[in-house]
Structures are given as C-alpha cells and as structure tokens.
Coordinates of C-alpha atoms in Angstrom, one line a residue:
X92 CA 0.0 0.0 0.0
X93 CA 1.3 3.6 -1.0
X94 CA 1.4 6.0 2.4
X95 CA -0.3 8.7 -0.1
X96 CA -2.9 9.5 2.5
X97 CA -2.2 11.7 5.6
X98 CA -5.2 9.7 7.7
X99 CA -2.7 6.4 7.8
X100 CA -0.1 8.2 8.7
X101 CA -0.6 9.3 12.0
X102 CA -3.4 6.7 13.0
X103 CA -4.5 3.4 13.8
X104 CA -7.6 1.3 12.9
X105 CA -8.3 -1.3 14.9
X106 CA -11.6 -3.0 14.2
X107 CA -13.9 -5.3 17.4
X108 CA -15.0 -8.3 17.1
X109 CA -17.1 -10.6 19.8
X110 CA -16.5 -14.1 20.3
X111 CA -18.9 -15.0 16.8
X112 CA -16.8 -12.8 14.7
X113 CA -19.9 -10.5 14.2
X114 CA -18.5 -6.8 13.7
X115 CA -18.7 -4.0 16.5
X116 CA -17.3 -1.3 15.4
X117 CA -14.2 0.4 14.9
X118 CA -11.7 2.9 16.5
X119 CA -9.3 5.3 15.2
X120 CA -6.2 5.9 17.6
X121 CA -3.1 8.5 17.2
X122 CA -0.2 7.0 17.7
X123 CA 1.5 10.4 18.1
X124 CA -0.8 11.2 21.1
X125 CA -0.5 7.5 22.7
X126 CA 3.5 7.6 22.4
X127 CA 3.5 11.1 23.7
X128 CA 1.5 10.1 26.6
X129 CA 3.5 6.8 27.2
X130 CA 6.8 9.1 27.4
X131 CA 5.5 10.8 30.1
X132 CA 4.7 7.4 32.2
X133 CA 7.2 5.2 34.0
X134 CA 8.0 2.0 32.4
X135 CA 8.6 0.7 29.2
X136 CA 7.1 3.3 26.1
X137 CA 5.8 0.7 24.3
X138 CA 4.4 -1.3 27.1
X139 CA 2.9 1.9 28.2
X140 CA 1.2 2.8 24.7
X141 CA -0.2 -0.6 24.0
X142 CA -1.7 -0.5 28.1
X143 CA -3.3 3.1 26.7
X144 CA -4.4 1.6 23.3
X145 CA -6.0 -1.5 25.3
X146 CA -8.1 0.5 27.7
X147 CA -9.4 2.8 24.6
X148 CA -10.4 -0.2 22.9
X149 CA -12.1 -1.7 26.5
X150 CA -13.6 1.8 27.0
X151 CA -15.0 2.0 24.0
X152 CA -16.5 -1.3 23.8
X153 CA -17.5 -1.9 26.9
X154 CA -15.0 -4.9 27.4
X155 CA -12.1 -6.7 28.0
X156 CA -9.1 -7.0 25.7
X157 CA -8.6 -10.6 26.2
X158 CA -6.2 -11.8 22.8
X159 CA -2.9 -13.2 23.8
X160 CA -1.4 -11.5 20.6
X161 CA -2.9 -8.9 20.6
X162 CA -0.1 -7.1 22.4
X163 CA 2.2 -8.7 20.1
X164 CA 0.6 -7.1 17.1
X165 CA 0.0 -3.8 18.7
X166 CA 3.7 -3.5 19.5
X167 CA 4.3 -4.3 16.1
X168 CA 2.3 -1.3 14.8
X169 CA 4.2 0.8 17.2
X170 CA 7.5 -0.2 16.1
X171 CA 6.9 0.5 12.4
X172 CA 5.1 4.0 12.9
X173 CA 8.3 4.7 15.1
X174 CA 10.3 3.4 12.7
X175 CA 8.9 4.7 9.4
X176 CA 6.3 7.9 10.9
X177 CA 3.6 6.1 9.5
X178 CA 1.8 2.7 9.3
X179 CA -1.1 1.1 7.2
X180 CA -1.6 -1.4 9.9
X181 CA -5.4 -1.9 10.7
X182 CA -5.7 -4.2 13.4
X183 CA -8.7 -6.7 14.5
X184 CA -9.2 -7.2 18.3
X185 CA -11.3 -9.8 20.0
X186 CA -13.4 -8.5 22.6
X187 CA -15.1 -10.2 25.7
X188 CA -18.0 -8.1 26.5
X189 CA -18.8 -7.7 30.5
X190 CA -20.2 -10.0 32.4
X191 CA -23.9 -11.4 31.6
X192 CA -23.2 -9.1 28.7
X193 CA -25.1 -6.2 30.5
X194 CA -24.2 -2.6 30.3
X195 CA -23.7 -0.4 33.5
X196 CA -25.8 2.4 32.2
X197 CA -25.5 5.6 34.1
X198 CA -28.1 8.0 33.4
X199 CA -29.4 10.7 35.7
X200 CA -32.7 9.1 35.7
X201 CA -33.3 4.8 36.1
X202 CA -35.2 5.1 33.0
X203 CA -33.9 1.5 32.2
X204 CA -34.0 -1.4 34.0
X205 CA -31.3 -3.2 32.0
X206 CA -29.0 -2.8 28.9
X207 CA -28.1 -6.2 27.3
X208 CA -25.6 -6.3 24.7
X209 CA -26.8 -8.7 21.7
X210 CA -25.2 -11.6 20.6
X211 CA -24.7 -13.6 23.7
X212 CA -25.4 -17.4 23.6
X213 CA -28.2 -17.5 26.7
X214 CA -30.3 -15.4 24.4
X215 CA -29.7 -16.8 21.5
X216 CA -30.9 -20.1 23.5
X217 CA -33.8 -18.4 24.6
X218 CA -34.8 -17.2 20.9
X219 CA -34.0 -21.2 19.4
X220 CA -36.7 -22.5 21.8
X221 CA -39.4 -20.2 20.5
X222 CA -40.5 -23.0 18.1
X223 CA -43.4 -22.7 14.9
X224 CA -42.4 -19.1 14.6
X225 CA -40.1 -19.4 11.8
X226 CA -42.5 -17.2 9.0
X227 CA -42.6 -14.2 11.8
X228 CA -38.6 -14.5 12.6
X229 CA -38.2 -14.3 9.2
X230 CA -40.3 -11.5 8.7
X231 CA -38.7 -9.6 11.8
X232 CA -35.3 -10.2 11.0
X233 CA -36.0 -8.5 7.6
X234 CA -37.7 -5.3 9.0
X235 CA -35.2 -4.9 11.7
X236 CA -32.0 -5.4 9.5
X237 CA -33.9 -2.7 7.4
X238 CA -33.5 -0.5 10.3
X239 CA -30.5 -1.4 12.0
X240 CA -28.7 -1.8 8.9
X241 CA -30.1 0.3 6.3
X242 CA -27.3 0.5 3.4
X243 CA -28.1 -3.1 3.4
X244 CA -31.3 -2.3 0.9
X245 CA -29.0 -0.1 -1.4
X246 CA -27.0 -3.3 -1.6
X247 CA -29.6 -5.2 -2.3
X248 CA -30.9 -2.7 -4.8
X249 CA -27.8 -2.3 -6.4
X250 CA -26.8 -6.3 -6.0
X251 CA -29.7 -7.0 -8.2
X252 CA -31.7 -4.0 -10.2
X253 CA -27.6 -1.6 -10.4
X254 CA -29.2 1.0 -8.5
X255 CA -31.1 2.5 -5.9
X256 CA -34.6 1.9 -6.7
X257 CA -37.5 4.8 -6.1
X258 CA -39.1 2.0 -4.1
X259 CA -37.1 2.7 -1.4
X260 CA -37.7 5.7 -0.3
X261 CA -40.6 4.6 0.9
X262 CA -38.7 3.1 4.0
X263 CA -37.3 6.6 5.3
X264 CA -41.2 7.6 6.3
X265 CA -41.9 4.4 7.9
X266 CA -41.4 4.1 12.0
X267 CA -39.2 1.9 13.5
X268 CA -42.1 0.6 15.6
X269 CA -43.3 -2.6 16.2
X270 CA -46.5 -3.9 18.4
X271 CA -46.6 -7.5 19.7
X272 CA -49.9 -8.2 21.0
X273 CA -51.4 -11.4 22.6
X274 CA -52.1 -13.5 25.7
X275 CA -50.7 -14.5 28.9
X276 CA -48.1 -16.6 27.8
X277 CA -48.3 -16.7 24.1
X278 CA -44.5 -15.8 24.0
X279 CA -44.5 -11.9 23.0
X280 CA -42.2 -10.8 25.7
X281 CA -40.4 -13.7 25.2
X282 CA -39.6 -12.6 21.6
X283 CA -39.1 -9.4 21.9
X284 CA -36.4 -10.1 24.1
X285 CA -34.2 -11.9 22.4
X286 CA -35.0 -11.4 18.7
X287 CA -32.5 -8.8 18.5
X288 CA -29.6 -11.5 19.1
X289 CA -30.9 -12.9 15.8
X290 CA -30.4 -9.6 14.7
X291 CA -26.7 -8.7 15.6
X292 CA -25.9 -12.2 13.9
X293 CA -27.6 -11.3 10.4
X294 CA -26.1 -7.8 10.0
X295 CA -22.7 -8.7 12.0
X296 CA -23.3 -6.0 14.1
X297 CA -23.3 -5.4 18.0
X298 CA -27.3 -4.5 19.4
X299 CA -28.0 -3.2 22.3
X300 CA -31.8 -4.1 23.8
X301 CA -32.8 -1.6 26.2
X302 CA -35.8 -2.3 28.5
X303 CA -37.8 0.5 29.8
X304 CA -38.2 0.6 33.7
X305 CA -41.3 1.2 34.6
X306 CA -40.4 3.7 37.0
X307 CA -41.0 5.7 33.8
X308 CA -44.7 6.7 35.1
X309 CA -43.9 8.6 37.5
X310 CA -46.0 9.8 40.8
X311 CA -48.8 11.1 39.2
X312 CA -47.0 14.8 39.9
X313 CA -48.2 17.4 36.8
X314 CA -45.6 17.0 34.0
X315 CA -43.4 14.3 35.8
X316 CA -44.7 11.3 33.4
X317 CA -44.0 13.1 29.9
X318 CA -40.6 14.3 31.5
X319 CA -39.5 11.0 32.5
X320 CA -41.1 9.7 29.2
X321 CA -39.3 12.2 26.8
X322 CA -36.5 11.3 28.8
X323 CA -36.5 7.4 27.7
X324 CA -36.4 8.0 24.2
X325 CA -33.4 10.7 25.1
X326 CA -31.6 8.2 26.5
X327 CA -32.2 5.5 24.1
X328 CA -31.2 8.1 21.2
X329 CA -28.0 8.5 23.8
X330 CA -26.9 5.1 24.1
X331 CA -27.0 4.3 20.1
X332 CA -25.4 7.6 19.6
X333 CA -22.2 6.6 22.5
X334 CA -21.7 3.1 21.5
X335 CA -22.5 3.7 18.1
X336 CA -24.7 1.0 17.4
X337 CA -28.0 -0.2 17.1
X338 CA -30.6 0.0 19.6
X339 CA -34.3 -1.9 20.3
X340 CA -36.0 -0.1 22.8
X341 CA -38.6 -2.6 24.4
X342 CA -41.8 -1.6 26.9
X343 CA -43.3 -4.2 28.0
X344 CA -46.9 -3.4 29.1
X345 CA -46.9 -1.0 27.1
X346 CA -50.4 -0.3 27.6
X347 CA -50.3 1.0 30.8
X348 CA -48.4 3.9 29.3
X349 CA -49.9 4.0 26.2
X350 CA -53.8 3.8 26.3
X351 CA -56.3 5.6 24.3
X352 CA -56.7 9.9 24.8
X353 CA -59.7 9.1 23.8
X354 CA -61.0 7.2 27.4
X355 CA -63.1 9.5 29.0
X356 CA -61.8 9.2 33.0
X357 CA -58.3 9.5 31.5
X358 CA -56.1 12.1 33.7
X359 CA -54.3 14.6 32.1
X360 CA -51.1 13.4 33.0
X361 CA -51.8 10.3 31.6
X362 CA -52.7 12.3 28.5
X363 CA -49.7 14.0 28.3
X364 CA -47.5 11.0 29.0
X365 CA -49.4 10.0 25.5
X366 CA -48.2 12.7 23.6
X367 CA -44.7 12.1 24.9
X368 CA -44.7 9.0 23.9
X369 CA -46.2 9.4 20.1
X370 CA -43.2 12.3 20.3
X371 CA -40.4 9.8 21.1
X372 CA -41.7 7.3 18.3
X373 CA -41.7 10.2 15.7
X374 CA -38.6 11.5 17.3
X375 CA -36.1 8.1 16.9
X376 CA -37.1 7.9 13.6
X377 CA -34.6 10.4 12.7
X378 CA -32.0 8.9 14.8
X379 CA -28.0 8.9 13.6
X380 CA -28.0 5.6 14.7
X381 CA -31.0 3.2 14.8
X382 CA -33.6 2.9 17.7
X383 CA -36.0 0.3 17.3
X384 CA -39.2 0.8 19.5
X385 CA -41.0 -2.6 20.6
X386 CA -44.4 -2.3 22.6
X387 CA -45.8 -5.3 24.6
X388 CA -49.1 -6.0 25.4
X389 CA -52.0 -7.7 26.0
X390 CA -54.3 -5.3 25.8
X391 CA -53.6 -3.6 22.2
X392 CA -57.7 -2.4 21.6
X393 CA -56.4 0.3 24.9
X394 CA -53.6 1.4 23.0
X395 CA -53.9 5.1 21.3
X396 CA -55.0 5.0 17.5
X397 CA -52.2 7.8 16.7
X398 CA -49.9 4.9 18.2
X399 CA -51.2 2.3 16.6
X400 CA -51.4 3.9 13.5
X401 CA -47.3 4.4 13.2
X402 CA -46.7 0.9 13.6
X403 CA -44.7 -0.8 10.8
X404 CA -46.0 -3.8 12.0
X405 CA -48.6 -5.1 14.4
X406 CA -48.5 -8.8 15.3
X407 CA -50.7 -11.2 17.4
X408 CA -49.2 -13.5 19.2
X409 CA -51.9 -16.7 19.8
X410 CA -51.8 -19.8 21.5
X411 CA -49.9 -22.7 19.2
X412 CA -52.2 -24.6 17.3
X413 CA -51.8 -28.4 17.0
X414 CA -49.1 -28.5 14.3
X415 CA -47.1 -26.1 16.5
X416 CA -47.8 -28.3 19.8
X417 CA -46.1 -30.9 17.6
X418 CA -43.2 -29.5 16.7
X419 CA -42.6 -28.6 20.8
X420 CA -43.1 -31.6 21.9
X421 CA -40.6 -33.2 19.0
X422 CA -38.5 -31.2 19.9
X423 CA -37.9 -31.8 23.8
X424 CA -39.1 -35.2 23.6
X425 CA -38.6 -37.1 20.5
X426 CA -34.8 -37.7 21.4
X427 CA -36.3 -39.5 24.6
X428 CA -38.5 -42.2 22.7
X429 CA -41.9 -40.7 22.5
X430 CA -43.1 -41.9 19.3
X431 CA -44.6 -40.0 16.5
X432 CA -48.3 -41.2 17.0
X433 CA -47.9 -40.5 21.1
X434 CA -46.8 -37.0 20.0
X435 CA -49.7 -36.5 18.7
X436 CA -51.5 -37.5 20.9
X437 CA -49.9 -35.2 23.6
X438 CA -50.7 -32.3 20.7
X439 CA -54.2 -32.9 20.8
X440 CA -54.5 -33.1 24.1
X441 CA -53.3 -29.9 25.1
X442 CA -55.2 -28.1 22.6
X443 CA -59.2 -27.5 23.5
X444 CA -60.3 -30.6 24.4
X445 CA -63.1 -31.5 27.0
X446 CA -64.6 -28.4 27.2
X447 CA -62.1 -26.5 27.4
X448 CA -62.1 -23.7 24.8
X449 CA -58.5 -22.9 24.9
X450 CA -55.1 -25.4 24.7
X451 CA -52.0 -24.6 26.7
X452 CA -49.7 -21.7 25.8
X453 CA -46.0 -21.6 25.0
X454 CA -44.9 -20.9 28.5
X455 CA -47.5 -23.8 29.6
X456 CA -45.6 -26.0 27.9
X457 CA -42.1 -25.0 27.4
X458 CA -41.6 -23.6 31.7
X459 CA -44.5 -26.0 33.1
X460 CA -44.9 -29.0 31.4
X461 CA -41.9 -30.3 30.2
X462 CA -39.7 -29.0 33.2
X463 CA -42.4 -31.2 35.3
X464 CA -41.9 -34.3 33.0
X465 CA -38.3 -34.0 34.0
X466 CA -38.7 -33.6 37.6
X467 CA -41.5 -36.7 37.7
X468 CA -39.0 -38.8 36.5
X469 CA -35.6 -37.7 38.3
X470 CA -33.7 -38.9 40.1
X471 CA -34.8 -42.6 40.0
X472 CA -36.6 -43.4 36.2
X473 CA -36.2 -42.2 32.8
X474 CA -38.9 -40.5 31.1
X475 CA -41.6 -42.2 29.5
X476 CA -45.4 -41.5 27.4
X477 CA -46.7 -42.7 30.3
X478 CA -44.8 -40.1 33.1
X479 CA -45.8 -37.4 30.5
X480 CA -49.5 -38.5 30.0
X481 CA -49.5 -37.8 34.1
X482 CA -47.7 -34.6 33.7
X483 CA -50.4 -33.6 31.6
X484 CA -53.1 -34.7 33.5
X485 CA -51.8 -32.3 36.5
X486 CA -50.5 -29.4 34.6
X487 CA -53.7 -26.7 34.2
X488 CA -53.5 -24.2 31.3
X489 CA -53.5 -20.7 31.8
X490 CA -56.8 -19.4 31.0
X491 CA -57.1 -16.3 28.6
X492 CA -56.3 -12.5 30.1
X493 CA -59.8 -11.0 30.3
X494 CA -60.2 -7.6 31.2
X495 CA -62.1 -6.7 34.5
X496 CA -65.3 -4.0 33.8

C-alpha cells in the first residue's frame, strides 16, 4: 500500500469483534498522542502505549481486551510507525463483553431497567426454543435489519436491479415501531427479548436491547410522566449515539403507558404521557444511529389510534395450534423415545379438548410442562409416554387474560 494518504499516517484502525466474529465497530487511535503520553509514564514506552491503546479499545467497547497476541501485534504497529512515521496497519481485536453481557448504564434518571448487549449465547438459547415461529422471525429479522442496517437495501438494490430503486424511499417515512400483542403466555415478551440476538448475527453488528423501567410513570406529579417519558427515548437516542450501534427499545406493558386519549376518566397526565410517547416514536425515527421501538401488550384495543397507527407492523401473538404443539413436543421429547403417533396425541390433548375452549400456551408447555416431565422422573426413572401423560393430566393451562369491567 502507498502512504499517499495523511489519515494512515498518524493513526491506527483497529476493528472489534465478539467471540462469533460479528462486527462492532471500529476505532481510530493516534499514535503520536499514545506515544507522547507513554513518554510521560514510568516504564517501558511501548508497554505503556499498548496499556493506553487497550483501555481505549475496553472503553470504547464496553470490554475486555482478552487476545494473547494482541499485544504482540499492537507492538508491532508501534514499532513501524516509530520506525517509518507512518503505518497502514489496521488491526482486528477480540473483545469479551462484561459480564452477563449487560451494560452499567448511568443516566441521571433509572429510566432503564437493564442494557443487554446482543449476541450472547443464553439469548440466543432463549430465541431457538421459540419454536413454529419461523415465518414471523423471518419476517422480523427482515424489517429490523432494514433498520438497524439500512445500506443493506442499497445493496440489495444495487446487487440486483444496479441501482437505488424509487421503491425505497418509501422506508425513510416508515417508523421503526413494532407492536406485539397477545395472551398471557403466548410468548411476546419472550420474543421481543431476544429477537435482536438474531439480529446482531444477520447484520454482523453489535445491538444493544434496552428495556424500559417502569419507573418511567412517575407519581402522578403534573408533568413528571412526559418528562420522564421524553426522557427514555433521550436516553435510548443517547446510548445508540455513544456506543454507536443499534438499539431496540422494548416496553413491556406498554399499555399502561400507552392507552387511548380518547377514554373519558383519563387524567391529564396520563394524557400527556401519551403525547410524549407518540413524540419519542416520531422522534427516533430520525436517529443517527438506529432505535427500534418494541411495545408489549395484551391489551392492544387500549392502546392510542395515533400509536397504533405508526406501527410498521402489528402482530398477534396466539396460543400454538396443534401442528405447533407438535413441533414442541418433537422437539424436547422425540430424542427420549416418544413416538410420532404419542406426539400426537400429547398435541391434541393440550389443545381445546373437553370443554375446554382454549389449549395450553408456550410458556405452559415450554416452563411448566416439560420442566415437570423431568422432575417426575428424576432422580430414580427415565422419562416415559406414560410419566408425560401424568404430567399432563396435573398441569392446568392458563386461562385467557380478560379484562375486569
């Protein structure tokens, strides 16, 4: 490489990576500014600059530097800048992200109750056992890598019509807003959750998922609950903007913050919280770096129509129907003899059967029912139809959430 460009001659590029290769981000460093500041330390220069270099990189990424050559390699950029007053080195760094993988967010406000940086395996666990929804991850991990990546349409567009096509324009208007709606147990939060590890994987970028404290409502004190509403979206806007990376901004329940202006004992406050909400959705849209907004609940008919209305996509989330009760219980049993006919059996007997109008949910079945086939059988027998027949028999569905009048 030629050193005709003044940028490679004074700096480094070191690009992260996590521990599945996917992409997060990269950092420019100075060497003039790192060696001038290792002169002025005790010690070895070099060991000093590549101790500086490595906390930049942790800081930056909210890690640990953990590469046994990466010192190695650093030192070796070091040596040739010194050498030659330049380099065209451009490093890659592994990085191990902290512990659980959760951010120590400090805002002024606990607007948050966590920040979980996305791809770590436990989620990505939690996302394969969400079985027969494969057409709605595939759906979602479309529209979000629209988002969180958008130059990958004008790749597309260029990949395959050699240009950017009028269509898209269309996507700049659209919100990056998404409503899951459904019952008890139906797996919506669930999803939500841990979708966005699926995410980070596809564009082989880091995500950060950002849940919303509830705290965010406030005392009921006049202007409190659109401050502290306003401020969530802020913050959100904040955390993409400093880590430079994508963000999903989830509210579970969202329909205690979010229901219709148009109930008639609605408080004021509760009115203006609203607005600050339909604000912040409008607001992130124009983000420099993407916000995804994800409401939960189970009470969508509450939520306001101007809400409503600037969602890119509204889905139900229902109870699994027989062919999806299948494909559970193959899934966590099939490996333990349960033949094909039993399965579906077990299917049809968790659906609505003896009067019952409604089967058993996801979370029925994936943290009830099979944990209790387990337990029935350990420590002393291994599991069989019959042990899991039993389970059934003892294991009650949830009924359907009905509101109280």
């Amino acid at each position: 490489m030629e050193y005709n460009d003044r940028f490679w001659e004074d700096n480094m590029r070191i690009k992260a990576i996590d521990d599945y290769s996917v992409n997060l981000g990269e950092l420019t460093v100075n060497l003039d500014d790192i060696l001038m500041q290792a002169e002025q330390s005790q010690g070895d220069v070099f060991d000093c600059a590549i101790s500086l270099i490595k906390h930049l990189v942790a800081d930056r990424f909210t890690g640990t530097v953990r590469d046994s050559k990466t010192d190695l390699e650093i030192k070796r950029v070091l040596k040739e800048f010194v050498s030659l007053g330049r380099t065209s080195r451009e490093l890659t760094i592994s990085i191990e992200p902290l512990k659980g993988g959760t951010l120590n967010v400090n805002f002024d406000a606990n607007v948050f109750e966590e920040v979980i940086q996305l791809p770590q395996t436990a989620v990505q666990q939690r996302y394969q056992r969400l079985v027969g929804l494969d057409e709605l991850k595939n759906k979602i991990r479309k529209e979000a890598s629209v988002w969180l990546a958008p130059e990958a349409l004008e790749k597309w567009s260029h990949r395959h019509h050699s240009k950017v096509i009028h269509a898209l324009s269309i996507f700049r208007d659209r919100y990056p807003f998404f409503i899951f709606e459904g019952d008890v147990g139906t797996g919506k939060t669930e999803f939500a959750e841990t979708f966005g590890d699926d995410i980070a994987r596809s564009i082989q970028k880091q995500v950060l998922l950002a849940r919303v404290s509830m705290k965010s409502r406030g005392n009921g004190v006049v202007g409190e609950m659109s401050k502290l509403i306003s401020k969530v979206f802020a913050d959100a806007s904040s955390l993409a903007e400093k880590y430079k990376t994508p963000v999903i901004l989830l509210l579970d329940e969202a329909d205690s913050l979010a229901q219709s202006r148009e109930e008639n004992q609605m408080h004021h406050e509760d009115r203006a919280g609203v607005n600050a909400l339909i604000q912040g959705i409008d607001k992130v849209r124009n983000s420099q770096y993407p916000v995804m907004v994800v409401f939960c609940t189970n009470r969508v008919q509450s939520l306001d129509p101007a809400i409503k209305r600037r969602a890119a996509m509204i889905h139900n989330f229902v109870r699994p129907n027989g062919v999806q009760r299948i494909h559970v219980f193959e899934k966590y049993l099939k490996d333990l003899g349960i033949q094909d006919k039993e399965i579906e059996h077990l299917a049809e007997i968790t659906g609505d059967v003896d009067g019952r109008n409604f089967g058993f949910t996801y979370s029925d079945l994936v943290t009830r029912l099979i944990p209790e086939v387990v337990l029935s059988a350990f420590p002393d027998q291994k599991v069989t139809f019959n042990i899991v027949m039993d389970t059934v028999g003892r294991i009650q569905a949830t009924p359907p959430f009905r509101e109280s009048k």
